[in-house]
GROMACS .gro file of C-alpha atoms in nm:
model
  430
    1MET     CA    1  -0.002   0.001   0.000
    2SER     CA    2   0.143   0.340  -0.094
    3PHE     CA    3   0.157   0.626   0.150
    4ASP     CA    4  -0.106   0.888   0.065
    5PRO     CA    5  -0.190   1.131   0.345
    6ARG     CA    6  -0.511   1.236   0.171
    7THR     CA    7  -0.677   0.899   0.124
    8ALA     CA    8  -0.859   0.735   0.412
    9VAL     CA    9  -0.855   0.352   0.390
   10THR     CA   10  -1.073   0.284   0.695
   11ASP     CA   11  -1.371   0.497   0.780
   12PRO     CA   12  -1.332   0.686   1.110
   13ASP     CA   13  -1.658   0.538   1.244
   14ALA     CA   14  -1.533   0.192   1.170
   15TRP     CA   15  -1.225   0.257   1.386
   16GLU     CA   16  -1.439   0.356   1.675
   17ALA     CA   17  -1.673   0.053   1.658
   18LEU     CA   18  -1.405  -0.217   1.653
   19ASP     CA   19  -1.453  -0.502   1.906
   20GLN     CA   20  -1.082  -0.504   1.972
   21TRP     CA   21  -1.109  -0.191   2.184
   22THR     CA   22  -1.291  -0.390   2.448
   23ASP     CA   23  -0.971  -0.568   2.550
   24VAL     CA   24  -0.738  -0.268   2.514
   25PRO     CA   25  -0.616  -0.147   2.855
   26ALA     CA   26  -0.611   0.221   2.946
   27VAL     CA   27  -0.298   0.424   2.995
   28ASP     CA   28  -0.216   0.448   3.363
   29ASP     CA   29  -0.160   0.769   3.561
   30LEU     CA   30   0.067   1.039   3.425
   31PRO     CA   31   0.443   0.993   3.479
   32ASP     CA   32   0.647   1.261   3.662
   33GLU     CA   33   0.782   1.391   3.325
   34LEU     CA   34   0.697   1.344   2.954
   35ILE     CA   35   0.971   1.356   2.690
   36VAL     CA   36   0.805   1.382   2.355
   37PHE     CA   37   0.962   1.349   2.012
   38SER     CA   38   0.785   1.447   1.690
   39ALA     CA   39   0.907   1.424   1.333
   40HIS     CA   40   0.722   1.739   1.235
   41PRO     CA   41   0.530   2.014   1.426
   42ASP     CA   42   0.173   1.875   1.464
   43ASP     CA   43   0.260   1.505   1.491
   44GLU     CA   44   0.260   1.522   1.871
   45THR     CA   45  -0.084   1.701   1.876
   46LEU     CA   46  -0.239   1.465   1.623
   47GLY     CA   47  -0.106   1.159   1.800
   48VAL     CA   48  -0.119   1.245   2.172
   49GLY     CA   49  -0.265   1.592   2.202
   50GLY     CA   50  -0.515   1.469   2.460
   51LEU     CA   51  -0.239   1.325   2.682
   52LEU     CA   52  -0.048   1.650   2.644
   53ALA     CA   53  -0.351   1.840   2.757
   54ARG     CA   54  -0.375   1.613   3.061
   55ALA     CA   55  -0.012   1.687   3.142
   56GLY     CA   56  -0.078   2.057   3.110
   57ALA     CA   57  -0.372   2.047   3.348
   58ALA     CA   58  -0.169   1.839   3.597
   59GLY     CA   59   0.144   2.057   3.575
   60THR     CA   60   0.350   1.762   3.456
   61PRO     CA   61   0.685   1.876   3.303
   62VAL     CA   62   0.695   1.826   2.919
   63ARG     CA   63   1.001   1.828   2.696
   64LEU     CA   64   0.938   1.831   2.322
   65VAL     CA   65   1.193   1.767   2.051
   66VAL     CA   66   1.089   1.839   1.686
   67ALA     CA   67   1.312   1.683   1.429
   68ALA     CA   68   1.217   1.835   1.089
   69ALA     CA   69   0.999   2.097   0.911
   70CYS     CA   70   1.116   2.357   1.161
   71ASP     CA   71   1.045   2.672   0.957
   72PRO     CA   72   0.924   2.977   1.158
   73GLU     CA   73   0.562   2.948   1.046
   74ARG     CA   74   0.538   2.587   1.159
   75LEU     CA   75   0.704   2.656   1.495
   76ASP     CA   76   0.473   2.955   1.551
   77GLU     CA   77   0.179   2.724   1.491
   78LEU     CA   78   0.325   2.472   1.729
   79ASP     CA   79   0.364   2.740   2.004
   80ALA     CA   80   0.001   2.832   1.957
   81ALA     CA   81  -0.104   2.465   1.965
   82LEU     CA   82   0.086   2.395   2.281
   83SER     CA   83  -0.073   2.697   2.443
   84ALA     CA   84  -0.414   2.565   2.345
   85LEU     CA   85  -0.327   2.237   2.517
   86GLY     CA   86  -0.246   2.431   2.835
   87LEU     CA   87   0.134   2.405   2.782
   88SER     CA   88   0.254   2.762   2.764
   89ILE     CA   89   0.602   2.811   2.623
   90PRO     CA   90   0.807   3.040   2.844
   91ASP     CA   91   1.074   3.289   2.737
   92PRO     CA   92   1.393   3.134   2.878
   93ALA     CA   93   1.528   3.483   2.957
   94LEU     CA   94   1.225   3.568   3.165
   95THR     CA   95   1.140   3.252   3.358
   96CYS     CA   96   1.298   2.951   3.528
   97ASP     CA   97   0.974   2.755   3.554
   98ASP     CA   98   1.085   2.393   3.504
   99THR     CA   99   0.719   2.278   3.483
  100ALA     CA  100   0.668   2.462   3.154
  101PRO     CA  101   0.745   2.279   2.835
  102SER     CA  102   1.081   2.303   2.671
  103VAL     CA  103   1.092   2.278   2.294
  104VAL     CA  104   1.397   2.184   2.090
  105ALA     CA  105   1.370   2.220   1.709
  106LEU     CA  106   1.649   2.027   1.534
  107GLY     CA  107   1.580   2.169   1.184
  108LEU     CA  108   1.681   1.845   1.004
  109PRO     CA  109   1.559   1.807   0.642
  110ASP     CA  110   1.192   1.702   0.606
  111GLY     CA  111   1.158   1.353   0.461
  112ALA     CA  112   1.525   1.272   0.506
  113LEU     CA  113   1.585   1.187   0.872
  114LYS     CA  114   1.729   0.848   0.773
  115HIS     CA  115   2.012   1.036   0.604
  116HIS     CA  116   2.098   1.222   0.928
  117ALA     CA  117   2.112   0.930   1.175
  118SER     CA  118   2.419   1.052   1.362
  119GLU     CA  119   2.280   1.404   1.419
  120LEU     CA  120   1.951   1.259   1.520
  121ARG     CA  121   2.100   1.016   1.768
  122ALA     CA  122   2.307   1.290   1.929
  123ALA     CA  123   1.998   1.508   1.974
  124ILE     CA  124   1.800   1.221   2.114
  125ALA     CA  125   2.077   1.146   2.358
  126ASP     CA  126   2.094   1.513   2.469
  127ALA     CA  127   1.722   1.517   2.537
  128LEU     CA  128   1.719   1.190   2.732
  129ASP     CA  129   2.033   1.279   2.924
  130ALA     CA  130   1.923   1.629   3.020
  131PRO     CA  131   1.915   1.680   3.401
  132SER     CA  132   1.588   1.580   3.552
  133GLY     CA  133   1.461   1.523   3.901
  134ALA     CA  134   1.182   1.304   3.782
  135GLN     CA  135   1.176   0.946   3.897
  136ASP     CA  136   0.915   0.818   3.654
  137ARG     CA  137   0.982   0.952   3.298
  138LEU     CA  138   0.784   0.843   2.992
  139VAL     CA  139   0.924   0.888   2.644
  140LEU     CA  140   0.690   0.924   2.348
  141ALA     CA  141   0.776   0.902   1.978
  142PRO     CA  142   0.603   0.835   1.643
  143TRP     CA  143   0.503   0.477   1.576
  144THR     CA  144   0.749   0.293   1.358
  145GLY     CA  145   0.464   0.132   1.170
  146ASP     CA  146   0.326   0.459   1.037
  147ARG     CA  147   0.483   0.394   0.700
  148HIS     CA  148   0.617   0.749   0.685
  149GLY     CA  149   0.995   0.736   0.659
  150ASP     CA  150   1.061   1.012   0.914
  151HIS     CA  151   0.827   0.850   1.164
  152ARG     CA  152   0.990   0.518   1.119
  153THR     CA  153   1.338   0.655   1.161
  154LEU     CA  154   1.265   0.872   1.459
  155GLY     CA  155   1.068   0.615   1.635
  156ARG     CA  156   1.326   0.342   1.591
  157GLU     CA  157   1.609   0.565   1.715
  158VAL     CA  158   1.419   0.689   2.016
  159VAL     CA  159   1.322   0.341   2.118
  160ALA     CA  160   1.683   0.221   2.103
  161ALA     CA  161   1.816   0.522   2.298
  162ALA     CA  162   1.543   0.500   2.563
  163ARG     CA  163   1.598   0.134   2.621
  164GLU     CA  164   1.968   0.186   2.659
  165ARG     CA  165   1.890   0.418   2.946
  166GLY     CA  166   1.618   0.204   3.104
  167LEU     CA  167   1.340   0.452   3.023
  168ARG     CA  168   0.980   0.366   2.949
  169VAL     CA  169   0.893   0.437   2.583
  170MET     CA  170   0.560   0.428   2.394
  171LEU     CA  171   0.488   0.507   2.031
  172TYR     CA  172   0.195   0.711   1.904
  173PRO     CA  173   0.037   0.641   1.564
  174VAL     CA  174  -0.052   0.937   1.336
  175TRP     CA  175  -0.112   0.818   0.985
  176LEU     CA  176  -0.236   0.479   1.089
  177TRP     CA  177  -0.584   0.618   1.123
  178GLN     CA  178  -0.579   0.749   0.765
  179TRP     CA  179  -0.416   0.473   0.557
  180GLY     CA  180  -0.437   0.174   0.794
  181THR     CA  181  -0.673  -0.107   0.860
  182PRO     CA  182  -0.747  -0.298   1.184
  183ALA     CA  183  -0.518  -0.575   1.063
  184ASP     CA  184  -0.222  -0.336   1.069
  185VAL     CA  185  -0.259  -0.273   1.445
  186PRO     CA  186  -0.053  -0.477   1.702
  187TRP     CA  187  -0.352  -0.500   1.937
  188ARG     CA  188  -0.175  -0.682   2.215
  189ARG     CA  189   0.062  -0.380   2.249
  190VAL     CA  190  -0.195  -0.102   2.224
  191ARG     CA  191  -0.300   0.118   2.518
  192GLU     CA  192  -0.589   0.367   2.502
  193VAL     CA  193  -0.566   0.723   2.634
  194VAL     CA  194  -0.924   0.766   2.746
  195LEU     CA  195  -0.990   1.136   2.699
  196THR     CA  196  -1.222   1.360   2.900
  197PRO     CA  197  -1.446   1.612   2.724
  198GLU     CA  198  -1.222   1.896   2.836
  199GLU     CA  199  -0.914   1.719   2.692
  200ARG     CA  200  -1.093   1.676   2.358
  201ILE     CA  201  -1.190   2.041   2.351
  202ARG     CA  202  -0.824   2.139   2.407
  203LYS     CA  203  -0.699   1.895   2.141
  204ARG     CA  204  -0.947   2.020   1.890
  205ALA     CA  205  -0.848   2.379   1.953
  206ALA     CA  206  -0.479   2.290   1.929
  207LEU     CA  207  -0.528   2.114   1.591
  208ALA     CA  208  -0.698   2.428   1.452
  209ARG     CA  209  -0.375   2.619   1.513
  210PHE     CA  210  -0.188   2.430   1.236
  211SER     CA  211  -0.358   2.634   0.971
  212SER     CA  212  -0.082   2.591   0.711
  213GLN     CA  213  -0.135   2.216   0.720
  214LEU     CA  214  -0.516   2.201   0.712
  215ARG     CA  215  -0.653   2.136   0.370
  216THR     CA  216  -0.908   2.407   0.298
  217PRO     CA  217  -1.012   2.616  -0.006
  218ALA     CA  218  -0.760   2.874   0.120
  219THR     CA  219  -0.483   2.615   0.164
  220PRO     CA  220  -0.540   2.350  -0.107
  221ASP     CA  221  -0.187   2.208  -0.054
  222GLY     CA  222  -0.252   2.129   0.312
  223VAL     CA  223  -0.197   1.754   0.384
  224LEU     CA  224  -0.444   1.727   0.673
  225GLU     CA  225  -0.789   1.646   0.540
  226PRO     CA  226  -1.088   1.772   0.745
  227GLY     CA  227  -1.205   1.417   0.815
  228PHE     CA  228  -0.863   1.311   0.935
  229VAL     CA  229  -0.839   1.609   1.168
  230ALA     CA  230  -1.192   1.546   1.298
  231ARG     CA  231  -1.101   1.186   1.375
  232ALA     CA  232  -0.790   1.293   1.557
  233ALA     CA  233  -0.996   1.530   1.779
  234ASP     CA  234  -1.307   1.318   1.830
  235GLY     CA  235  -1.176   0.962   1.790
  236ARG     CA  236  -0.983   0.735   2.019
  237GLU     CA  237  -0.628   0.822   2.119
  238ALA     CA  238  -0.379   0.538   2.156
  239VAL     CA  239  -0.016   0.456   2.214
  240ILE     CA  240   0.165   0.138   2.123
  241GLU     CA  241   0.434  -0.050   2.310
  242PRO     CA  242   0.738  -0.105   2.086
  243PRO     CA  243   0.824  -0.466   2.001
  244GLU     CA  244   1.103  -0.625   2.196
  245PRO     CA  245   1.460  -0.561   2.081
  246ALA     CA  246   1.544  -0.734   1.752
  247GLU     CA  247   1.813  -0.959   1.893
  248GLN     CA  248   1.588  -1.077   2.179
  249HIS     CA  249   1.292  -1.108   1.938
  250PHE     CA  250   1.465  -1.335   1.690
  251GLU     CA  251   1.629  -1.541   1.958
  252ARG     CA  252   1.299  -1.600   2.131
  253MET     CA  253   1.123  -1.680   1.806
  254HIS     CA  254   1.385  -1.940   1.712
  255ARG     CA  255   1.397  -2.082   2.066
  256GLU     CA  256   1.020  -2.116   2.108
  257LEU     CA  257   0.898  -2.185   1.754
  258GLY     CA  258   1.192  -2.364   1.597
  259ASP     CA  259   1.088  -2.261   1.242
  260PRO     CA  260   0.940  -1.911   1.305
  261TRP     CA  261   0.871  -1.830   0.941
  262SER     CA  262   0.770  -2.184   0.835
  263VAL     CA  263   1.052  -2.181   0.580
  264ARG     CA  264   1.033  -2.562   0.539
  265SER     CA  265   0.661  -2.571   0.467
  266ARG     CA  266   0.527  -2.238   0.338
  267TRP     CA  267   0.489  -2.217  -0.037
  268TYR     CA  268   0.619  -1.860  -0.039
  269GLU     CA  269   0.938  -1.968   0.124
  270ARG     CA  270   0.980  -2.288  -0.088
  271ARG     CA  271   0.909  -2.087  -0.407
  272ARG     CA  272   1.145  -1.810  -0.309
  273ARG     CA  273   1.430  -2.064  -0.245
  274ALA     CA  274   1.363  -2.220  -0.589
  275VAL     CA  275   1.370  -1.884  -0.761
  276LEU     CA  276   1.682  -1.783  -0.562
  277THR     CA  277   1.885  -2.087  -0.662
  278ALA     CA  278   1.762  -2.079  -1.023
  279SER     CA  279   1.870  -1.713  -1.048
  280LEU     CA  280   2.235  -1.776  -0.967
  281PRO     CA  281   2.416  -1.731  -1.303
  282ARG     CA  282   2.700  -1.969  -1.232
  283GLU     CA  283   2.666  -2.340  -1.188
  284ARG     CA  284   2.940  -2.341  -0.924
  285TYR     CA  285   3.096  -2.089  -0.688
  286GLY     CA  286   3.419  -2.118  -0.492
  287ARG     CA  287   3.374  -1.932  -0.159
  288ALA     CA  288   3.041  -1.783  -0.049
  289ILE     CA  289   2.889  -1.595   0.248
  290GLU     CA  290   2.520  -1.610   0.353
  291LEU     CA  291   2.406  -1.340   0.594
  292GLY     CA  292   2.102  -1.419   0.814
  293CYS     CA  293   2.084  -1.790   0.757
  294SER     CA  294   1.814  -1.862   1.017
  295ILE     CA  295   1.770  -2.245   1.049
  296GLY     CA  296   1.970  -2.320   0.736
  297GLU     CA  297   1.718  -2.411   0.467
  298THR     CA  298   1.857  -2.172   0.209
  299THR     CA  299   2.208  -2.254   0.330
  300ALA     CA  300   2.145  -2.624   0.238
  301VAL     CA  301   2.058  -2.543  -0.124
  302LEU     CA  302   2.357  -2.302  -0.149
  303ALA     CA  303   2.587  -2.565  -0.020
  304ASP     CA  304   2.528  -2.777  -0.326
  305ARG     CA  305   2.646  -2.489  -0.544
  306CYS     CA  306   2.958  -2.377  -0.341
  307ASP     CA  307   3.293  -2.524  -0.259
  308GLU     CA  308   3.300  -2.338   0.076
  309LEU     CA  309   3.018  -2.158   0.248
  310VAL     CA  310   3.013  -1.948   0.563
  311ALA     CA  311   2.657  -1.891   0.700
  312VAL     CA  312   2.592  -1.644   0.986
  313ASP     CA  313   2.307  -1.545   1.206
  314GLY     CA  314   2.266  -1.336   1.523
  315SER     CA  315   2.047  -1.590   1.701
  316ALA     CA  316   2.220  -1.864   1.903
  317SER     CA  317   1.922  -2.094   1.864
  318ALA     CA  318   1.909  -2.036   1.488
  319VAL     CA  319   2.283  -2.111   1.456
  320GLU     CA  320   2.239  -2.430   1.661
  321ALA     CA  321   1.951  -2.544   1.432
  322ALA     CA  322   2.135  -2.457   1.114
  323ALA     CA  323   2.452  -2.634   1.225
  324ALA     CA  324   2.247  -2.945   1.299
  325ARG     CA  325   2.071  -2.921   0.961
  326LEU     CA  326   2.408  -2.897   0.786
  327ARG     CA  327   2.615  -3.135   0.991
  328ASP     CA  328   2.673  -3.364   0.690
  329HIS     CA  329   2.794  -3.072   0.464
  330ALA     CA  330   3.175  -3.058   0.529
  331ASN     CA  331   3.197  -2.747   0.309
  332VAL     CA  332   2.972  -2.539   0.536
  333VAL     CA  333   3.064  -2.342   0.854
  334VAL     CA  334   2.777  -2.185   1.054
  335GLU     CA  335   2.868  -1.901   1.301
  336ARG     CA  336   2.686  -1.666   1.528
  337MET     CA  337   2.763  -1.304   1.442
  338ARG     CA  338   2.609  -0.961   1.498
  339ILE     CA  339   2.662  -0.782   1.168
  340PRO     CA  340   2.787  -0.530   1.071
  341HIS     CA  341   2.998  -0.508   1.393
  342GLU     CA  342   3.117  -0.868   1.343
  343TRP     CA  343   3.202  -1.017   1.002
  344PRO     CA  344   3.285  -1.359   0.874
  345ALA     CA  345   3.647  -1.423   0.779
  346VAL     CA  346   3.678  -1.572   0.427
  347PRO     CA  347   4.047  -1.611   0.336
  348GLY     CA  348   4.086  -1.548  -0.032
  349GLY     CA  349   3.765  -1.345  -0.053
  350ALA     CA  350   3.411  -1.438  -0.159
  351ASP     CA  351   3.278  -1.516  -0.502
  352LEU     CA  352   2.920  -1.489  -0.383
  353VAL     CA  353   2.743  -1.312  -0.101
  354VAL     CA  354   2.368  -1.380  -0.033
  355VAL     CA  355   2.150  -1.141   0.168
  356SER     CA  356   1.794  -1.275   0.190
  357GLU     CA  357   1.508  -1.139   0.408
  358LEU     CA  358   1.754  -0.936   0.621
  359ALA     CA  359   1.820  -0.588   0.499
  360TYR     CA  360   1.481  -0.439   0.593
  361TYR     CA  361   1.565  -0.496   0.963
  362LEU     CA  362   1.878  -0.274   0.938
  363ALA     CA  363   1.882   0.104   0.978
  364GLU     CA  364   2.027   0.289   0.679
  365ASP     CA  365   2.367   0.351   0.838
  366ASP     CA  366   2.394  -0.015   0.949
  367TRP     CA  367   2.295  -0.126   0.600
  368ASP     CA  368   2.559   0.105   0.458
  369ALA     CA  369   2.819  -0.058   0.681
  370VAL     CA  370   2.700  -0.399   0.560
  371ILE     CA  371   2.731  -0.295   0.205
  372ASP     CA  372   3.081  -0.178   0.266
  373ARG     CA  373   3.174  -0.499   0.437
  374ILE     CA  374   3.026  -0.705   0.149
  375LEU     CA  375   3.227  -0.500  -0.107
  376GLY     CA  376   3.542  -0.547   0.104
  377SER     CA  377   3.493  -0.924   0.101
  378LEU     CA  378   3.390  -0.962  -0.262
  379ASN     CA  379   3.644  -1.089  -0.516
  380PRO     CA  380   3.668  -0.913  -0.854
  381GLY     CA  381   3.387  -1.045  -1.067
  382GLY     CA  382   3.207  -1.176  -0.759
  383GLU     CA  383   2.825  -1.166  -0.732
  384VAL     CA  384   2.580  -1.040  -0.464
  385LEU     CA  385   2.234  -1.187  -0.444
  386LEU     CA  386   1.971  -0.974  -0.266
  387CYS     CA  387   1.622  -1.111  -0.205
  388HIS     CA  388   1.349  -0.945   0.005
  389TRP     CA  389   0.976  -0.954   0.068
  390THR     CA  390   0.807  -0.634  -0.059
  391GLY     CA  391   0.555  -0.616   0.217
  392ASP     CA  392   0.584  -0.404   0.536
  393SER     CA  393   0.596  -0.454   0.912
  394ASP     CA  394   0.632  -0.217   1.203
  395ASP     CA  395   0.965  -0.373   1.296
  396PHE     CA  396   1.118  -0.294   0.957
  397ALA     CA  397   1.381  -0.020   0.949
  398GLN     CA  398   1.342   0.026   0.574
  399PRO     CA  399   1.150  -0.124   0.281
  400GLY     CA  400   1.322  -0.412   0.099
  401GLU     CA  401   1.303  -0.222  -0.230
  402ALA     CA  402   1.477   0.075  -0.069
  403ALA     CA  403   1.755  -0.148   0.060
  404HIS     CA  404   1.814  -0.284  -0.294
  405ALA     CA  405   1.823   0.064  -0.435
  406ARG     CA  406   2.073   0.178  -0.172
  407PHE     CA  407   2.297  -0.119  -0.250
  408ARG     CA  408   2.302  -0.041  -0.621
  409GLU     CA  409   2.373   0.322  -0.553
  410ARG     CA  410   2.649   0.265  -0.294
  411SER     CA  411   2.817  -0.029  -0.467
  412GLU     CA  412   2.788   0.081  -0.829
  413LEU     CA  413   2.736  -0.282  -0.916
  414ARG     CA  414   2.500  -0.361  -1.197
  415ALA     CA  415   2.216  -0.609  -1.195
  416ALA     CA  416   2.278  -0.925  -1.407
  417VAL     CA  417   1.949  -1.083  -1.295
  418VAL     CA  418   1.627  -0.920  -1.172
  419HIS     CA  419   1.314  -1.098  -1.061
  420ARG     CA  420   1.018  -0.897  -0.929
  421ASP     CA  421   0.668  -1.019  -0.852
  422GLU     CA  422   0.393  -0.916  -0.613
  423GLU     CA  423   0.564  -1.079  -0.315
  424PHE     CA  424   0.937  -1.033  -0.339
  425VAL     CA  425   1.221  -0.878  -0.536
  426LEU     CA  426   1.546  -1.054  -0.621
  427GLU     CA  427   1.858  -0.914  -0.778
  428VAL     CA  428   2.200  -1.056  -0.863
  429LEU     CA  429   2.456  -0.782  -0.894
  430ARG     CA  430   2.815  -0.791  -1.016
   0.00000   0.00000   0.00000
């Protein structure tokens, strides 16, 4: 599904009437401090404006960091919106009131946060490490499943930084309500902010302050449709617990499920393996590397085409299963590694590197590092096979298609084989 802020996929009334809300717990009492990150001015108001109004009424300290779209008009609108929520912005030269909200505007390029990961991480660290007397702090950021690149990037980086510091973190959806369907929602991780009539009044008034973004006859280029804004004001407000860290997630899945993606039985997986092996231009390869081998099913078919094969995965349980699967293949070594920080040693270099169903879990800078590692291991004339599902998930750091495009751009290798269908894309580059 393409991202279109002006097209509603699910009717607002349908969202409100869902049976799933019956089992969704409510957000507990306010923390001692809120640290809120938004990709753009208005994200925080659309997503958790009611919760911010509650904080304003309670005198709870609020810190807000806005990453992009920080032109003066947008920031003036944000100032007015926060005031409408009961969060008055003080002049630092005139007051030392530490219960009033502090706003940091980073001014990073709109739509390009993924290209500024180091600056973004530094700013997030500054905000989370700022002196605070609060014992219970809650960090809020855009939901990584919003299918907006800036929301995905900011949410992912905030979650990682907050977890490093032992801080509670929740994610707020914005565009989910416009483009999403109930099937997109991780309901077991959803918490509802049950708003009072006064909080709704304040949220509605705050949203009206973003006049440059509202689509009206006077501002036809505004991205916020009237129905979308009305749903934000009158509909349910929710936050989502982030998924567990990737390393723990994949280890738990392999440990508990054995074959977490049903790679041995699902037709998608069996077909993908068949297409993958049929797409390799050479009948035989000398030395090869497979990144993200999981339980070793693709490894087994690659082993029949390679003299030597090193397969790696970050999950200890996956490596154990793959090693057992391949114990009769003397030409295969299976190792546990956390790429890109660790990398397989292949004396003499690799003639083939296979990256399948992995790159979309890597942030752009980590993927860049993997690309560089691959190029450093690849022999002249060597080949790289990339294969990825074209769907989406809220734990993806980037779309599979984007990872392929980035590899082509950074490596300057050319595609010798391309297969693309409605489920996955495969390329062999050399």
